[in-house]
mmCIF file of C-alpha atoms in Angstrom:
data_model
loop_
_atom_site.group_PDB
_atom_site.id
_atom_site.type_symbol
_atom_site.label_atom_id
_atom_site.label_comp_id
_atom_site.label_asym_id
_atom_site.label_seq_id
_atom_site.Cartn_x
_atom_site.Cartn_y
_atom_site.Cartn_z
ATOM 1 C CA ASP K 1 0.000 0.000 0.000
ATOM 2 C CA ILE K 2 1.111 3.555 -0.680
ATOM 3 C CA GLN K 3 1.754 5.524 2.499
ATOM 4 C CA MET K 4 0.961 9.223 2.635
ATOM 5 C CA THR K 5 2.763 11.482 5.104
ATOM 6 C CA GLN K 6 1.705 15.061 5.798
ATOM 7 C CA SER K 7 3.672 17.809 7.451
ATOM 8 C CA PRO K 8 3.263 19.541 9.706
ATOM 9 C CA SER K 9 0.719 17.648 11.801
ATOM 10 C CA SER K 10 -0.519 20.948 13.180
ATOM 11 C CA LEU K 11 -0.005 24.556 12.324
ATOM 12 C CA SER K 12 -0.912 27.874 13.921
ATOM 13 C CA ALA K 13 -1.461 30.861 11.667
ATOM 14 C CA SER K 14 -3.256 34.186 11.532
ATOM 15 C CA VAL K 15 -5.928 35.534 9.240
ATOM 16 C CA GLY K 16 -4.260 36.839 6.111
ATOM 17 C CA ASP K 17 -1.242 34.535 6.356
ATOM 18 C CA ARG K 18 -0.004 32.396 3.489
ATOM 19 C CA VAL K 19 0.082 28.760 4.531
ATOM 20 C CA THR K 20 1.592 25.681 2.915
ATOM 21 C CA ILE K 21 0.923 22.060 3.837
ATOM 22 C CA THR K 22 3.054 19.256 2.456
ATOM 23 C CA CYS K 23 2.145 15.689 1.541
ATOM 24 C CA ARG K 24 4.674 13.020 0.595
ATOM 25 C CA ALA K 25 3.899 9.647 -0.978
ATOM 26 C CA SER K 26 5.941 6.522 -0.306
ATOM 27 C CA GLN K 27 6.296 5.990 -4.048
ATOM 28 C CA SER K 28 5.591 7.988 -7.167
ATOM 29 C CA ILE K 29 1.896 8.633 -7.726
ATOM 30 C CA SER K 30 2.193 10.976 -10.729
ATOM 31 C CA ASN K 31 -0.485 13.622 -10.098
ATOM 32 C CA TYR K 32 -3.050 11.278 -8.523
ATOM 33 C CA LEU K 33 -3.353 13.367 -5.382
ATOM 34 C CA ASN K 34 -6.435 14.947 -3.854
ATOM 35 C CA TRP K 35 -6.880 17.355 -0.935
ATOM 36 C CA TYR K 36 -9.818 17.562 1.481
ATOM 37 C CA GLN K 37 -10.885 20.026 4.147
ATOM 38 C CA GLN K 38 -12.736 18.862 7.238
ATOM 39 C CA LYS K 39 -14.331 21.079 9.849
ATOM 40 C CA PRO K 40 -15.263 19.753 13.301
ATOM 41 C CA GLY K 41 -18.363 17.588 13.246
ATOM 42 C CA LYS K 42 -18.634 17.744 9.469
ATOM 43 C CA ALA K 43 -17.822 15.452 6.568
ATOM 44 C CA PRO K 44 -14.688 16.118 4.537
ATOM 45 C CA LYS K 45 -14.979 18.313 1.465
ATOM 46 C CA LEU K 46 -12.974 17.860 -1.726
ATOM 47 C CA LEU K 47 -10.844 20.956 -2.426
ATOM 48 C CA ILE K 48 -8.255 19.956 -5.009
ATOM 49 C CA TYR K 49 -8.091 16.959 -7.334
ATOM 50 C CA ALA K 50 -5.365 15.697 -9.642
ATOM 51 C CA ALA K 51 -2.829 17.619 -7.561
ATOM 52 C CA SER K 52 -3.677 21.075 -8.884
ATOM 53 C CA SER K 53 -7.266 21.254 -10.162
ATOM 54 C CA LEU K 54 -9.665 23.285 -8.073
ATOM 55 C CA GLN K 55 -12.977 21.602 -7.306
ATOM 56 C CA SER K 56 -15.997 23.615 -8.418
ATOM 57 C CA GLY K 57 -17.031 26.206 -5.861
ATOM 58 C CA VAL K 58 -13.735 26.216 -3.965
ATOM 59 C CA PRO K 59 -12.222 29.693 -3.501
ATOM 60 C CA SER K 60 -9.224 30.540 -5.653
ATOM 61 C CA ARG K 61 -7.055 31.233 -2.591
ATOM 62 C CA PHE K 62 -6.617 27.457 -2.426
ATOM 63 C CA SER K 63 -4.074 25.945 -4.790
ATOM 64 C CA GLY K 64 -2.224 22.674 -5.143
ATOM 65 C CA SER K 65 1.007 21.671 -6.786
ATOM 66 C CA GLY K 66 3.426 18.795 -7.142
ATOM 67 C CA SER K 67 3.883 15.494 -8.877
ATOM 68 C CA GLY K 68 5.670 12.242 -8.245
ATOM 69 C CA THR K 69 6.079 11.982 -4.491
ATOM 70 C CA ASP K 70 5.922 15.563 -3.185
ATOM 71 C CA PHE K 71 2.836 17.760 -3.105
ATOM 72 C CA THR K 72 1.738 20.998 -1.502
ATOM 73 C CA LEU K 73 -1.531 22.665 -0.630
ATOM 74 C CA THR K 74 -1.288 26.440 -0.352
ATOM 75 C CA ILE K 75 -3.792 28.896 1.048
ATOM 76 C CA SER K 76 -2.737 32.308 -0.194
ATOM 77 C CA SER K 77 -4.501 34.451 2.398
ATOM 78 C CA LEU K 78 -6.114 32.658 5.308
ATOM 79 C CA GLN K 79 -9.733 33.428 6.050
ATOM 80 C CA PRO K 80 -11.523 32.646 9.318
ATOM 81 C CA GLU K 81 -13.475 29.826 7.683
ATOM 82 C CA ASP K 82 -10.260 28.082 6.578
ATOM 83 C CA PHE K 83 -9.325 26.920 10.055
ATOM 84 C CA ALA K 84 -9.895 23.184 9.764
ATOM 85 C CA THR K 85 -8.076 19.898 9.259
ATOM 86 C CA TYR K 86 -6.683 19.084 5.832
ATOM 87 C CA TYR K 87 -6.067 15.622 4.395
ATOM 88 C CA CYS K 88 -4.286 14.446 1.298
ATOM 89 C CA GLN K 89 -5.348 11.235 -0.469
ATOM 90 C CA GLN K 90 -3.707 9.214 -3.220
ATOM 91 C CA SER K 91 -5.765 7.793 -6.070
ATOM 92 C CA TYR K 92 -2.926 6.260 -8.080
ATOM 93 C CA ASN K 93 -2.718 2.678 -6.908
ATOM 94 C CA THR K 94 -6.099 1.624 -5.603
ATOM 95 C CA PRO K 95 -7.462 -0.173 -3.807
ATOM 96 C CA PRO K 96 -6.811 0.774 -1.175
ATOM 97 C CA ILE K 97 -7.323 4.495 -1.159
ATOM 98 C CA THR K 98 -4.969 5.957 1.420
ATOM 99 C CA PHE K 99 -5.055 9.267 3.266
ATOM 100 C CA GLY K 100 -2.434 11.300 5.011
ATOM 101 C CA GLN K 101 -2.753 11.599 8.765
ATOM 102 C CA GLY K 102 -4.104 15.142 8.528
ATOM 103 C CA THR K 103 -2.867 18.656 9.252
ATOM 104 C CA ARG K 104 -4.767 20.680 11.808
ATOM 105 C CA LEU K 105 -4.738 24.390 11.015
ATOM 106 C CA GLU K 106 -5.424 26.512 14.080
ATOM 107 C CA ILE K 107 -5.803 30.201 14.766
ATOM 108 C CA LYS K 108 -2.720 31.850 16.269
ATOM 109 C CA GLN A 1 -28.282 18.286 -6.358
ATOM 110 C CA VAL A 2 -26.382 15.238 -5.175
ATOM 111 C CA GLN A 3 -27.379 14.167 -1.672
ATOM 112 C CA LEU A 4 -26.237 11.244 0.434
ATOM 113 C CA VAL A 5 -28.329 10.753 3.556
ATOM 114 C CA GLN A 6 -27.133 8.235 6.108
ATOM 115 C CA SER A 7 -28.966 6.395 8.850
ATOM 116 C CA GLY A 8 -28.849 7.508 12.445
ATOM 117 C CA ALA A 9 -26.445 6.853 15.271
ATOM 118 C CA GLU A 10 -26.122 3.350 16.684
ATOM 119 C CA VAL A 11 -24.963 1.905 19.988
ATOM 120 C CA LYS A 12 -23.846 -1.707 19.873
ATOM 121 C CA LYS A 13 -22.330 -4.219 22.262
ATOM 122 C CA PRO A 14 -19.013 -5.900 21.531
ATOM 123 C CA GLY A 15 -19.470 -8.870 19.243
ATOM 124 C CA ALA A 16 -22.613 -7.500 17.618
ATOM 125 C CA SER A 17 -23.055 -6.263 14.059
ATOM 126 C CA VAL A 18 -24.144 -2.882 12.724
ATOM 127 C CA LYS A 19 -25.662 -1.978 9.370
ATOM 128 C CA VAL A 20 -25.412 1.605 8.146
ATOM 129 C CA SER A 21 -27.401 2.865 5.188
ATOM 130 C CA CYS A 22 -26.687 5.637 2.706
ATOM 131 C CA LYS A 23 -29.538 6.831 0.478
ATOM 132 C CA ALA A 24 -28.483 8.630 -2.695
ATOM 133 C CA SER A 25 -30.461 11.176 -4.670
ATOM 134 C CA GLY A 26 -29.921 13.799 -7.343
ATOM 135 C CA TYR A 27 -28.028 11.592 -9.794
ATOM 136 C CA THR A 28 -28.151 8.220 -11.505
ATOM 137 C CA PHE A 29 -27.408 5.832 -8.661
ATOM 138 C CA THR A 30 -25.875 3.079 -10.765
ATOM 139 C CA SER A 31 -23.430 5.384 -12.551
ATOM 140 C CA TYR A 32 -21.071 6.082 -9.646
ATOM 141 C CA TYR A 33 -19.190 3.839 -7.276
ATOM 142 C CA MET A 34 -19.584 4.465 -3.545
ATOM 143 C CA HIS A 35 -16.892 4.363 -0.876
ATOM 144 C CA TRP A 36 -17.100 3.782 2.845
ATOM 145 C CA VAL A 37 -14.664 5.691 5.054
ATOM 146 C CA ARG A 38 -14.526 5.798 8.827
ATOM 147 C CA GLN A 39 -13.039 8.155 11.388
ATOM 148 C CA ALA A 40 -12.381 7.168 14.977
ATOM 149 C CA PRO A 41 -12.730 9.927 17.604
ATOM 150 C CA GLY A 42 -9.945 12.474 17.174
ATOM 151 C CA GLN A 43 -8.315 10.403 14.449
ATOM 152 C CA GLY A 44 -7.848 10.554 10.678
ATOM 153 C CA LEU A 45 -9.735 9.079 7.764
ATOM 154 C CA GLU A 46 -9.614 5.340 7.120
ATOM 155 C CA TRP A 47 -10.857 3.799 3.878
ATOM 156 C CA MET A 48 -12.955 0.695 4.315
ATOM 157 C CA GLY A 49 -14.117 -0.311 0.882
ATOM 158 C CA ILE A 50 -15.994 0.448 -2.307
ATOM 159 C CA ILE A 51 -19.101 -0.865 -4.023
ATOM 160 C CA ASN A 52 -20.230 -0.661 -7.623
ATOM 161 C CA PRO A 53 -23.971 0.008 -7.336
ATOM 162 C CA SER A 54 -24.538 -1.230 -10.863
ATOM 163 C CA GLY A 55 -23.329 -4.798 -10.472
ATOM 164 C CA GLY A 56 -22.903 -4.970 -6.718
ATOM 165 C CA TYR A 57 -19.180 -5.745 -7.001
ATOM 166 C CA THR A 58 -17.224 -4.807 -3.881
ATOM 167 C CA THR A 59 -13.627 -4.428 -2.736
ATOM 168 C CA SER A 60 -12.683 -3.902 0.880
ATOM 169 C CA ALA A 61 -9.526 -2.961 2.712
ATOM 170 C CA GLN A 62 -7.547 -5.962 3.865
ATOM 171 C CA LYS A 63 -8.045 -4.909 7.471
ATOM 172 C CA PHE A 64 -11.810 -5.370 7.178
ATOM 173 C CA GLN A 65 -11.984 -8.405 4.944
ATOM 174 C CA GLY A 66 -14.212 -11.016 6.484
ATOM 175 C CA ARG A 67 -15.951 -8.474 8.723
ATOM 176 C CA VAL A 68 -17.437 -5.946 6.309
ATOM 177 C CA THR A 69 -20.256 -6.507 3.847
ATOM 178 C CA MET A 70 -21.321 -3.833 1.381
ATOM 179 C CA THR A 71 -24.583 -4.192 -0.498
ATOM 180 C CA ARG A 72 -26.951 -2.033 -2.496
ATOM 181 C CA ASP A 73 -30.634 -1.757 -3.316
ATOM 182 C CA THR A 74 -31.112 -0.177 -6.699
ATOM 183 C CA SER A 75 -34.862 0.147 -6.175
ATOM 184 C CA THR A 76 -34.281 2.649 -3.365
ATOM 185 C CA SER A 77 -30.857 4.003 -4.458
ATOM 186 C CA THR A 78 -29.390 2.927 -1.161
ATOM 187 C CA VAL A 79 -26.068 1.362 -0.275
ATOM 188 C CA TYR A 80 -25.420 -0.469 2.963
ATOM 189 C CA MET A 81 -22.329 -1.243 5.002
ATOM 190 C CA GLU A 82 -22.504 -3.980 7.612
ATOM 191 C CA LEU A 83 -19.640 -4.485 10.035
ATOM 192 C CA SER A 84 -19.638 -7.585 12.199
ATOM 193 C CA SER A 85 -17.827 -8.790 15.330
ATOM 194 C CA LEU A 86 -17.710 -5.233 16.627
ATOM 195 C CA ARG A 87 -15.084 -4.221 19.171
ATOM 196 C CA SER A 88 -14.458 -0.991 21.010
ATOM 197 C CA GLU A 89 -11.910 0.081 18.382
ATOM 198 C CA ASP A 90 -14.738 0.183 15.825
ATOM 199 C CA THR A 91 -16.271 3.178 17.586
ATOM 200 C CA ALA A 92 -16.178 5.803 14.854
ATOM 201 C CA VAL A 93 -18.124 7.984 12.468
ATOM 202 C CA TYR A 94 -18.809 6.065 9.282
ATOM 203 C CA TYR A 95 -19.183 7.965 6.018
ATOM 204 C CA CYS A 96 -20.354 7.014 2.562
ATOM 205 C CA ALA A 97 -18.816 9.031 -0.255
ATOM 206 C CA ARG A 98 -19.474 9.070 -3.967
ATOM 207 C CA ASP A 99 -16.594 8.271 -6.273
ATOM 208 C CA LEU A 100 -15.368 10.049 -9.368
ATOM 209 C CA SER A 101 -12.079 8.580 -10.591
ATOM 210 C CA GLN A 102 -11.110 7.722 -7.008
ATOM 211 C CA GLN A 103 -11.894 11.264 -5.873
ATOM 212 C CA LEU A 104 -14.512 11.405 -3.143
ATOM 213 C CA THR A 105 -16.643 14.253 -4.413
ATOM 214 C CA HIS A 106 -19.788 14.015 -2.277
ATOM 215 C CA TRP A 107 -20.092 12.731 1.273
ATOM 216 C CA GLY A 108 -22.886 11.664 3.546
ATOM 217 C CA GLN A 109 -23.331 13.415 6.869
ATOM 218 C CA GLY A 110 -21.779 10.518 8.778
ATOM 219 C CA THR A 111 -23.153 7.923 11.175
ATOM 220 C CA LEU A 112 -21.719 7.556 14.669
ATOM 221 C CA VAL A 113 -21.374 3.939 15.754
ATOM 222 C CA THR A 114 -20.516 3.457 19.408
ATOM 223 C CA VAL A 115 -19.394 0.046 20.613
ATOM 224 C CA SER A 116 -19.692 -0.287 24.343
ATOM 225 C CA SER A 117 -20.632 -2.933 26.852
#
């Protein structure tokens, strides 16, 4: 199975900050990488698919990049509603689908 | 619009089974695979398996093989996930999520299953 590792596990930032979250795959997954946002008590929401494509309705301050084994999710200017937990997920070699352990983004 | 509505919370004793339902609407039910993902309290997302609502074909994570059964009812556009031999570690929120090329684009609201004696 492909292992996904996110860093950092948690992050404190302020409104307006630029934030980057990293996801690393245990082997090359081309661009088969998706990002999700989850708020407390809610289901995850797809933000980015195929490493860099923005899901419909997602604000343009979110962006994704990378290929192979290293990927990043960037929020260009944090908004209050962006404080949540973010997960990466590989869709290259399935089943199984595998997720990163999550990155909790907190208000500083 | 696409909606996935799951059944309500359950409390089960160790050793029992639980069956969670996920009713789909707003799209052609048989055209999209459905995943099951769970999340233990304070933990990350764990993929359990996938079902093809058209033919009923399923694949589950190795960890759950032998304990999980995924089925569907095309007449009601509902998929089901049954987990047997429950233990305390199975306490979690269980989600169904619609597939598009292994992207999970739409999610149910989640069903809390509590396993406690």
